[in-house]
Amino acid sequence: MTQHASSTLAVPEVSAIPRHVAIIMDGNGRWASKRFMPRVAGHSEGLGAVRKIVQECRRLGVEYLTVFAFSSENWRRPPEEVGFLMKLFLKSLKSEVSRLAENDISLRLIGDLSRFDSTIQEMVQFSEEKTAGCKSLTFTIAANYGGRWDILQAMSRCLAANPGLKPEQVSEELLQPHLSMAYAPEPDLFIRTGGEQRVSNFLLWQLAYTELYFTDTLWPDFDEAELHKAFAWFSQRERRFGRTSAQLASESMSDAV
């Protein structure tokens, strides 16, 4: 597994199109409520938006797309909604895996999958194996995932892999390979739909230097045009990674010579 550099240890390459996009797909329930429909109808509609964004990211040259499908805190929702989400999750895996493989898209799942029933766990394993050789886009679904859980499980694995490790010896280089998304570079662009402006325990370690984009658009209405707006905003950001604007200008002049 390739280990990608931490943005706090090295300056990542910058491009107009984000290499890695992370999305919190918020607003499905409110989308349905506005139409006097049950909340679960919004989740079904949101699946169509996922298909559109996956395909558009692939077309635009995005290498990694990560979406927050179900957080470790979402178990607090009404049981009937959680049950529907589990059924929708399984149904979407069954229906989409062949489409992903045909489009050269690799599927990865991150999170504590042990809480899901065996049918879902088996389908996850099958889906990952079926698309393992795909190269155009790595599409990651975070399910029963939490950023704090990710850091804690990474530390546990790090200590297990390095017996006798002293506290002062713990470093980013040792910890990073054990994070859930060690196979991907840190996100360049974070998008949250639905109007809320928080990261909600999503990729807490990985979002250290990510550009944060918030939109009032509810997830089922987030289409290719909305994605282009987010990318246009991103292309105007000055990504300094701790440096000054003057340093960036100097480096640009040096590159031009």
PDB file of C-alpha atoms in Angstrom:
ATOM      1  CA  MET A   1       0.000   0.000   0.000  1.00  0.00           C
ATOM      2  CA  THR A   2       1.375   3.379  -1.008  1.00  0.00           C
ATOM      3  CA  GLN A   3       1.749   5.766   1.894  1.00  0.00           C
ATOM      4  CA  HIS A   4       0.856   9.351   1.047  1.00  0.00           C
ATOM      5  CA  ALA A   5       2.663  12.274   2.669  1.00  0.00           C
ATOM      6  CA  SER A   6       0.978  14.210   5.456  1.00  0.00           C
ATOM      7  CA  SER A   7       0.170  17.842   4.648  1.00  0.00           C
ATOM      8  CA  THR A   8       1.774  18.863   7.941  1.00  0.00           C
ATOM      9  CA  LEU A   9       5.059  17.179   6.999  1.00  0.00           C
ATOM     10  CA  ALA A  10       5.292  17.965   3.283  1.00  0.00           C
ATOM     11  CA  VAL A  11       3.611  20.385   0.878  1.00  0.00           C
ATOM     12  CA  PRO A  12       1.239  18.471  -1.453  1.00  0.00           C
ATOM     13  CA  GLU A  13       0.991  19.189  -5.157  1.00  0.00           C
ATOM     14  CA  VAL A  14      -1.739  21.681  -6.016  1.00  0.00           C
ATOM     15  CA  SER A  15      -3.944  21.577  -9.124  1.00  0.00           C
ATOM     16  CA  ALA A  16      -7.107  23.287 -10.362  1.00  0.00           C
ATOM     17  CA  ILE A  17      -9.026  20.010 -10.186  1.00  0.00           C
ATOM     18  CA  PRO A  18      -8.918  18.449  -6.714  1.00  0.00           C
ATOM     19  CA  ARG A  19      -7.218  15.090  -6.612  1.00  0.00           C
ATOM     20  CA  HIS A  20      -9.355  13.921  -3.694  1.00  0.00           C
ATOM     21  CA  VAL A  21     -12.897  15.127  -2.925  1.00  0.00           C
ATOM     22  CA  ALA A  22     -14.685  14.296   0.339  1.00  0.00           C
ATOM     23  CA  ILE A  23     -18.437  14.868   0.699  1.00  0.00           C
ATOM     24  CA  ILE A  24     -20.990  14.889   3.513  1.00  0.00           C
ATOM     25  CA  MET A  25     -24.242  14.202   1.670  1.00  0.00           C
ATOM     26  CA  ASP A  26     -26.626  16.131   3.907  1.00  0.00           C
ATOM     27  CA  GLY A  27     -30.257  17.118   3.388  1.00  0.00           C
ATOM     28  CA  ASN A  28     -31.976  13.941   2.164  1.00  0.00           C
ATOM     29  CA  GLY A  29     -34.599  13.977   4.921  1.00  0.00           C
ATOM     30  CA  ARG A  30     -35.320  17.693   4.563  1.00  0.00           C
ATOM     31  CA  TRP A  31     -35.598  17.294   0.781  1.00  0.00           C
ATOM     32  CA  ALA A  32     -38.349  14.713   1.337  1.00  0.00           C
ATOM     33  CA  SER A  33     -40.091  16.678   4.100  1.00  0.00           C
ATOM     34  CA  LYS A  34     -40.367  19.745   1.859  1.00  0.00           C
ATOM     35  CA  ARG A  35     -42.283  17.548  -0.582  1.00  0.00           C
ATOM     36  CA  PHE A  36     -44.500  16.036   2.148  1.00  0.00           C
ATOM     37  CA  MET A  37     -42.807  12.676   1.602  1.00  0.00           C
ATOM     38  CA  PRO A  38     -41.369  10.315   4.247  1.00  0.00           C
ATOM     39  CA  ARG A  39     -37.719  10.978   5.108  1.00  0.00           C
ATOM     40  CA  VAL A  40     -36.653   7.652   3.666  1.00  0.00           C
ATOM     41  CA  ALA A  41     -37.794   8.804   0.208  1.00  0.00           C
ATOM     42  CA  GLY A  42     -35.066  11.426   0.346  1.00  0.00           C
ATOM     43  CA  HIS A  43     -32.423   8.786   0.937  1.00  0.00           C
ATOM     44  CA  SER A  44     -33.606   6.866  -2.118  1.00  0.00           C
ATOM     45  CA  GLU A  45     -33.503  10.041  -4.205  1.00  0.00           C
ATOM     46  CA  GLY A  46     -30.046  10.824  -2.871  1.00  0.00           C
ATOM     47  CA  LEU A  47     -28.701   7.619  -4.384  1.00  0.00           C
ATOM     48  CA  GLY A  48     -29.292   9.093  -7.835  1.00  0.00           C
ATOM     49  CA  ALA A  49     -27.178  12.108  -6.893  1.00  0.00           C
ATOM     50  CA  VAL A  50     -24.377   9.765  -5.828  1.00  0.00           C
ATOM     51  CA  ARG A  51     -24.365   8.119  -9.265  1.00  0.00           C
ATOM     52  CA  LYS A  52     -24.152  11.506 -11.001  1.00  0.00           C
ATOM     53  CA  ILE A  53     -21.313  12.805  -8.849  1.00  0.00           C
ATOM     54  CA  VAL A  54     -19.289   9.593  -9.082  1.00  0.00           C
ATOM     55  CA  GLN A  55     -19.473   9.658 -12.870  1.00  0.00           C
ATOM     56  CA  GLU A  56     -18.730  13.378 -13.122  1.00  0.00           C
ATOM     57  CA  CYS A  57     -15.731  13.118 -10.808  1.00  0.00           C
ATOM     58  CA  ARG A  58     -14.378  10.302 -12.945  1.00  0.00           C
ATOM     59  CA  ARG A  59     -14.933  12.351 -16.110  1.00  0.00           C
ATOM     60  CA  LEU A  60     -13.191  15.410 -14.659  1.00  0.00           C
ATOM     61  CA  GLY A  61     -10.134  13.463 -13.579  1.00  0.00           C
ATOM     62  CA  VAL A  62     -10.674  13.292  -9.823  1.00  0.00           C
ATOM     63  CA  GLU A  63      -8.673  10.332  -8.515  1.00  0.00           C
ATOM     64  CA  TYR A  64     -10.387   9.800  -5.150  1.00  0.00           C
ATOM     65  CA  LEU A  65     -13.974  10.469  -4.054  1.00  0.00           C
ATOM     66  CA  THR A  66     -15.014   9.770  -0.469  1.00  0.00           C
ATOM     67  CA  VAL A  67     -18.590  10.115   0.782  1.00  0.00           C
ATOM     68  CA  PHE A  68     -20.002   9.962   4.309  1.00  0.00           C
ATOM     69  CA  ALA A  69     -22.922   7.528   4.054  1.00  0.00           C
ATOM     70  CA  PHE A  70     -23.518   6.615   7.694  1.00  0.00           C
ATOM     71  CA  SER A  71     -21.736   7.962  10.751  1.00  0.00           C
ATOM     72  CA  SER A  72     -21.137   6.174  14.034  1.00  0.00           C
ATOM     73  CA  GLU A  73     -23.627   8.667  15.526  1.00  0.00           C
ATOM     74  CA  ASN A  74     -26.369   7.910  12.970  1.00  0.00           C
ATOM     75  CA  TRP A  75     -27.412   4.850  15.001  1.00  0.00           C
ATOM     76  CA  ARG A  76     -29.191   7.414  17.208  1.00  0.00           C
ATOM     77  CA  ARG A  77     -31.786   8.022  14.493  1.00  0.00           C
ATOM     78  CA  PRO A  78     -35.260   6.437  14.627  1.00  0.00           C
ATOM     79  CA  PRO A  79     -34.987   2.617  14.300  1.00  0.00           C
ATOM     80  CA  GLU A  80     -37.218   2.513  11.221  1.00  0.00           C
ATOM     81  CA  GLU A  81     -34.967   5.011   9.408  1.00  0.00           C
ATOM     82  CA  VAL A  82     -31.818   3.106  10.375  1.00  0.00           C
ATOM     83  CA  GLY A  83     -33.416  -0.129   9.173  1.00  0.00           C
ATOM     84  CA  PHE A  84     -34.307   1.451   5.844  1.00  0.00           C
ATOM     85  CA  LEU A  85     -30.788   2.818   5.436  1.00  0.00           C
ATOM     86  CA  MET A  86     -29.329  -0.649   5.999  1.00  0.00           C
ATOM     87  CA  LYS A  87     -31.619  -2.140   3.356  1.00  0.00           C
ATOM     88  CA  LEU A  88     -30.827   0.705   0.938  1.00  0.00           C
ATOM     89  CA  PHE A  89     -27.106   0.250   1.569  1.00  0.00           C
ATOM     90  CA  LEU A  90     -27.273  -3.453   0.733  1.00  0.00           C
ATOM     91  CA  LYS A  91     -29.509  -2.875  -2.290  1.00  0.00           C
ATOM     92  CA  SER A  92     -27.225  -0.165  -3.687  1.00  0.00           C
ATOM     93  CA  LEU A  93     -24.132  -2.347  -3.285  1.00  0.00           C
ATOM     94  CA  LYS A  94     -25.816  -5.175  -5.191  1.00  0.00           C
ATOM     95  CA  SER A  95     -27.070  -2.919  -7.970  1.00  0.00           C
ATOM     96  CA  GLU A  96     -24.043  -0.654  -8.417  1.00  0.00           C
ATOM     97  CA  VAL A  97     -20.972  -2.880  -8.139  1.00  0.00           C
ATOM     98  CA  SER A  98     -21.130  -4.093 -11.749  1.00  0.00           C
ATOM     99  CA  ARG A  99     -21.638  -0.530 -12.993  1.00  0.00           C
ATOM    100  CA  LEU A 100     -18.592   0.603 -11.019  1.00  0.00           C
ATOM    101  CA  ALA A 101     -16.450  -2.208 -12.408  1.00  0.00           C
ATOM    102  CA  GLU A 102     -17.551  -1.458 -15.975  1.00  0.00           C
ATOM    103  CA  ASN A 103     -16.500   2.177 -15.486  1.00  0.00           C
ATOM    104  CA  ASP A 104     -13.096   1.233 -14.015  1.00  0.00           C
ATOM    105  CA  ILE A 105     -14.053   2.562 -10.566  1.00  0.00           C
ATOM    106  CA  SER A 106     -12.654   0.905  -7.452  1.00  0.00           C
ATOM    107  CA  LEU A 107     -14.906   0.700  -4.388  1.00  0.00           C
ATOM    108  CA  ARG A 108     -13.554   0.882  -0.832  1.00  0.00           C
ATOM    109  CA  LEU A 109     -15.419   0.891   2.488  1.00  0.00           C
ATOM    110  CA  ILE A 110     -14.059   2.474   5.668  1.00  0.00           C
ATOM    111  CA  GLY A 111     -15.530   2.344   9.152  1.00  0.00           C
ATOM    112  CA  ASP A 112     -16.320  -0.236  11.808  1.00  0.00           C
ATOM    113  CA  LEU A 113     -18.215  -2.739   9.684  1.00  0.00           C
ATOM    114  CA  SER A 114     -18.529  -5.251  12.532  1.00  0.00           C
ATOM    115  CA  ARG A 115     -21.870  -3.736  13.576  1.00  0.00           C
ATOM    116  CA  PHE A 116     -23.466  -4.518  10.206  1.00  0.00           C
ATOM    117  CA  ASP A 117     -25.083  -7.903   9.646  1.00  0.00           C
ATOM    118  CA  SER A 118     -23.180 -10.675   7.875  1.00  0.00           C
ATOM    119  CA  THR A 119     -25.047 -10.182   4.574  1.00  0.00           C
ATOM    120  CA  ILE A 120     -23.829  -6.594   4.282  1.00  0.00           C
ATOM    121  CA  GLN A 121     -20.295  -7.510   5.357  1.00  0.00           C
ATOM    122  CA  GLU A 122     -20.129 -10.263   2.735  1.00  0.00           C
ATOM    123  CA  MET A 123     -21.430  -7.911   0.037  1.00  0.00           C
ATOM    124  CA  VAL A 124     -18.853  -5.299   0.997  1.00  0.00           C
ATOM    125  CA  GLN A 125     -16.064  -7.841   0.659  1.00  0.00           C
ATOM    126  CA  PHE A 126     -17.404  -9.044  -2.699  1.00  0.00           C
ATOM    127  CA  SER A 127     -17.736  -5.474  -4.018  1.00  0.00           C
ATOM    128  CA  GLU A 128     -14.212  -4.496  -2.982  1.00  0.00           C
ATOM    129  CA  GLU A 129     -12.728  -7.624  -4.531  1.00  0.00           C
ATOM    130  CA  LYS A 130     -14.698  -7.245  -7.778  1.00  0.00           C
ATOM    131  CA  THR A 131     -13.459  -3.682  -8.316  1.00  0.00           C
ATOM    132  CA  ALA A 132      -9.967  -4.062  -6.815  1.00  0.00           C
ATOM    133  CA  GLY A 133      -8.218  -3.793 -10.187  1.00  0.00           C
ATOM    134  CA  CYS A 134     -10.032  -0.641 -11.314  1.00  0.00           C
ATOM    135  CA  LYS A 135      -7.848   2.446 -11.704  1.00  0.00           C
ATOM    136  CA  SER A 136      -9.819   5.460 -13.019  1.00  0.00           C
ATOM    137  CA  LEU A 137     -11.328   6.497  -9.668  1.00  0.00           C
ATOM    138  CA  THR A 138     -11.261   5.188  -6.108  1.00  0.00           C
ATOM    139  CA  PHE A 139     -14.730   5.639  -4.643  1.00  0.00           C
ATOM    140  CA  THR A 140     -14.783   5.286  -0.857  1.00  0.00           C
ATOM    141  CA  ILE A 141     -17.909   4.970   1.263  1.00  0.00           C
ATOM    142  CA  ALA A 142     -17.578   5.791   4.965  1.00  0.00           C
ATOM    143  CA  ALA A 143     -20.116   3.653   6.852  1.00  0.00           C
ATOM    144  CA  ASN A 144     -20.386   3.426  10.642  1.00  0.00           C
ATOM    145  CA  TYR A 145     -17.378   5.709  10.524  1.00  0.00           C
ATOM    146  CA  GLY A 146     -16.200   8.403  12.931  1.00  0.00           C
ATOM    147  CA  GLY A 147     -13.050  10.487  12.805  1.00  0.00           C
ATOM    148  CA  ARG A 148     -12.275   9.937  16.486  1.00  0.00           C
ATOM    149  CA  TRP A 149     -12.791   6.181  16.084  1.00  0.00           C
ATOM    150  CA  ASP A 150     -10.387   6.280  13.129  1.00  0.00           C
ATOM    151  CA  ILE A 151      -7.617   7.940  15.150  1.00  0.00           C
ATOM    152  CA  LEU A 152      -8.133   5.627  18.147  1.00  0.00           C
ATOM    153  CA  GLN A 153      -8.100   2.447  16.054  1.00  0.00           C
ATOM    154  CA  ALA A 154      -5.023   3.705  14.204  1.00  0.00           C
ATOM    155  CA  MET A 155      -3.227   4.231  17.512  1.00  0.00           C
ATOM    156  CA  SER A 156      -4.191   0.750  18.706  1.00  0.00           C
ATOM    157  CA  ARG A 157      -2.887  -0.808  15.488  1.00  0.00           C
ATOM    158  CA  CYS A 158       0.254   1.301  15.632  1.00  0.00           C
ATOM    159  CA  LEU A 159       1.032   0.104  19.176  1.00  0.00           C
ATOM    160  CA  ALA A 160       0.325  -3.504  18.207  1.00  0.00           C
ATOM    161  CA  ALA A 161       2.663  -3.226  15.216  1.00  0.00           C
ATOM    162  CA  ASN A 162       5.404  -1.600  17.290  1.00  0.00           C
ATOM    163  CA  PRO A 163       5.710  -3.485  20.606  1.00  0.00           C
ATOM    164  CA  GLY A 164       7.516  -1.543  23.289  1.00  0.00           C
ATOM    165  CA  LEU A 165       6.934   1.796  21.565  1.00  0.00           C
ATOM    166  CA  LYS A 166       7.534   4.659  23.990  1.00  0.00           C
ATOM    167  CA  PRO A 167       5.195   7.698  24.067  1.00  0.00           C
ATOM    168  CA  GLU A 168       7.930  10.017  22.835  1.00  0.00           C
ATOM    169  CA  GLN A 169       8.541   7.725  19.859  1.00  0.00           C
ATOM    170  CA  VAL A 170       5.008   8.042  18.481  1.00  0.00           C
ATOM    171  CA  SER A 171       5.048  10.067  15.248  1.00  0.00           C
ATOM    172  CA  GLU A 172       2.867  10.842  12.258  1.00  0.00           C
ATOM    173  CA  GLU A 173       5.014   8.542  10.119  1.00  0.00           C
ATOM    174  CA  LEU A 174       4.293   5.623  12.446  1.00  0.00           C
ATOM    175  CA  LEU A 175       0.603   6.385  12.921  1.00  0.00           C
ATOM    176  CA  GLN A 176      -0.468   7.340   9.412  1.00  0.00           C
ATOM    177  CA  PRO A 177      -0.217   3.865   7.792  1.00  0.00           C
ATOM    178  CA  HIS A 178      -2.838   2.627  10.255  1.00  0.00           C
ATOM    179  CA  LEU A 179      -5.489   5.256   9.459  1.00  0.00           C
ATOM    180  CA  SER A 180      -8.504   4.066   7.469  1.00  0.00           C
ATOM    181  CA  MET A 181      -7.554   6.126   4.412  1.00  0.00           C
ATOM    182  CA  ALA A 182      -3.808   5.537   4.361  1.00  0.00           C
ATOM    183  CA  TYR A 183      -4.256   4.370   0.744  1.00  0.00           C
ATOM    184  CA  ALA A 184      -5.324   7.860  -0.390  1.00  0.00           C
ATOM    185  CA  PRO A 185      -3.890  11.375  -0.294  1.00  0.00           C
ATOM    186  CA  GLU A 186      -5.583  13.796   2.091  1.00  0.00           C
ATOM    187  CA  PRO A 187      -8.706  15.441   0.621  1.00  0.00           C
ATOM    188  CA  ASP A 188      -8.101  18.651  -1.304  1.00  0.00           C
ATOM    189  CA  LEU A 189     -11.763  19.663  -1.215  1.00  0.00           C
ATOM    190  CA  PHE A 190     -14.460  18.943   1.357  1.00  0.00           C
ATOM    191  CA  ILE A 191     -18.077  19.557   0.339  1.00  0.00           C
ATOM    192  CA  ARG A 192     -21.060  19.589   2.678  1.00  0.00           C
ATOM    193  CA  THR A 193     -24.532  20.023   1.258  1.00  0.00           C
ATOM    194  CA  GLY A 194     -27.697  20.975   3.140  1.00  0.00           C
ATOM    195  CA  GLY A 195     -26.615  24.251   4.722  1.00  0.00           C
ATOM    196  CA  GLU A 196     -24.871  22.976   7.852  1.00  0.00           C
ATOM    197  CA  GLN A 197     -21.311  24.222   8.422  1.00  0.00           C
ATOM    198  CA  ARG A 198     -19.459  21.588  10.417  1.00  0.00           C
ATOM    199  CA  VAL A 199     -17.423  18.462   9.678  1.00  0.00           C
ATOM    200  CA  SER A 200     -19.446  16.175  11.997  1.00  0.00           C
ATOM    201  CA  ASN A 201     -16.645  13.792  13.023  1.00  0.00           C
ATOM    202  CA  PHE A 202     -15.695  13.064   9.407  1.00  0.00           C
ATOM    203  CA  LEU A 203     -12.017  12.487   8.510  1.00  0.00           C
ATOM    204  CA  LEU A 204     -10.817  14.641  11.402  1.00  0.00           C
ATOM    205  CA  TRP A 205      -7.154  13.768  10.873  1.00  0.00           C
ATOM    206  CA  GLN A 206      -7.262  13.954   7.087  1.00  0.00           C
ATOM    207  CA  LEU A 207      -9.016  17.350   6.799  1.00  0.00           C
ATOM    208  CA  ALA A 208      -6.119  19.272   8.380  1.00  0.00           C
ATOM    209  CA  TYR A 209      -5.439  21.392   5.270  1.00  0.00           C
ATOM    210  CA  THR A 210      -8.525  20.638   3.189  1.00  0.00           C
ATOM    211  CA  GLU A 211     -10.527  23.492   1.643  1.00  0.00           C
ATOM    212  CA  LEU A 212     -14.038  23.482   3.155  1.00  0.00           C
ATOM    213  CA  TYR A 213     -16.990  24.250   0.854  1.00  0.00           C
ATOM    214  CA  PHE A 214     -20.535  24.546   2.224  1.00  0.00           C
ATOM    215  CA  THR A 215     -23.687  24.877   0.152  1.00  0.00           C
ATOM    216  CA  ASP A 216     -27.377  25.206   1.017  1.00  0.00           C
ATOM    217  CA  THR A 217     -28.261  22.807  -1.810  1.00  0.00           C
ATOM    218  CA  LEU A 218     -29.847  19.644  -0.428  1.00  0.00           C
ATOM    219  CA  TRP A 219     -28.043  16.472  -1.444  1.00  0.00           C
ATOM    220  CA  PRO A 220     -30.698  15.059  -3.853  1.00  0.00           C
ATOM    221  CA  ASP A 221     -30.460  18.355  -5.795  1.00  0.00           C
ATOM    222  CA  PHE A 222     -26.644  18.366  -5.882  1.00  0.00           C
ATOM    223  CA  ASP A 223     -25.870  17.651  -9.542  1.00  0.00           C
ATOM    224  CA  GLU A 224     -23.035  18.124 -12.019  1.00  0.00           C
ATOM    225  CA  ALA A 225     -23.608  21.894 -12.198  1.00  0.00           C
ATOM    226  CA  GLU A 226     -23.357  22.183  -8.405  1.00  0.00           C
ATOM    227  CA  LEU A 227     -20.150  20.148  -8.450  1.00  0.00           C
ATOM    228  CA  HIS A 228     -18.716  22.513 -11.058  1.00  0.00           C
ATOM    229  CA  LYS A 229     -19.538  25.469  -8.778  1.00  0.00           C
ATOM    230  CA  ALA A 230     -17.613  23.815  -5.949  1.00  0.00           C
ATOM    231  CA  PHE A 231     -14.654  23.140  -8.239  1.00  0.00           C
ATOM    232  CA  ALA A 232     -14.684  26.730  -9.539  1.00  0.00           C
ATOM    233  CA  TRP A 233     -14.590  27.990  -5.938  1.00  0.00           C
ATOM    234  CA  PHE A 234     -11.765  25.566  -5.157  1.00  0.00           C
ATOM    235  CA  SER A 235      -9.691  26.712  -8.142  1.00  0.00           C
ATOM    236  CA  GLN A 236      -9.661  30.252  -6.713  1.00  0.00           C
ATOM    237  CA  ARG A 237      -8.357  29.214  -3.306  1.00  0.00           C
ATOM    238  CA  GLU A 238      -4.782  30.073  -2.367  1.00  0.00           C
ATOM    239  CA  ARG A 239      -3.441  26.892  -0.813  1.00  0.00           C
ATOM    240  CA  ARG A 240      -0.491  27.979   1.321  1.00  0.00           C
ATOM    241  CA  PHE A 241       0.007  25.058   3.745  1.00  0.00           C
ATOM    242  CA  GLY A 242       1.550  27.378   6.339  1.00  0.00           C
ATOM    243  CA  ARG A 243       3.488  29.528   3.878  1.00  0.00           C
ATOM    244  CA  THR A 244       2.864  33.176   2.983  1.00  0.00           C
ATOM    245  CA  SER A 245       1.312  34.604  -0.170  1.00  0.00           C
ATOM    246  CA  ALA A 246       4.669  36.219  -0.968  1.00  0.00           C
ATOM    247  CA  GLN A 247       6.361  32.819  -0.855  1.00  0.00           C
ATOM    248  CA  LEU A 248       3.801  31.380  -3.254  1.00  0.00           C
ATOM    249  CA  ALA A 249       4.273  34.302  -5.638  1.00  0.00           C
ATOM    250  CA  SER A 250       8.052  33.846  -5.507  1.00  0.00           C
ATOM    251  CA  GLU A 251       7.745  30.134  -6.211  1.00  0.00           C
ATOM    252  CA  SER A 252       5.420  30.803  -9.151  1.00  0.00           C
ATOM    253  CA  MET A 253       7.935  33.231 -10.631  1.00  0.00           C
ATOM    254  CA  SER A 254      10.727  30.694 -10.182  1.00  0.00           C
ATOM    255  CA  ASP A 255       8.679  28.005 -11.941  1.00  0.00           C
ATOM    256  CA  ALA A 256       7.985  30.384 -14.821  1.00  0.00           C
ATOM    257  CA  VAL A 257      11.669  31.101 -15.435  1.00  0.00           C
TER     258      VAL A 257
END
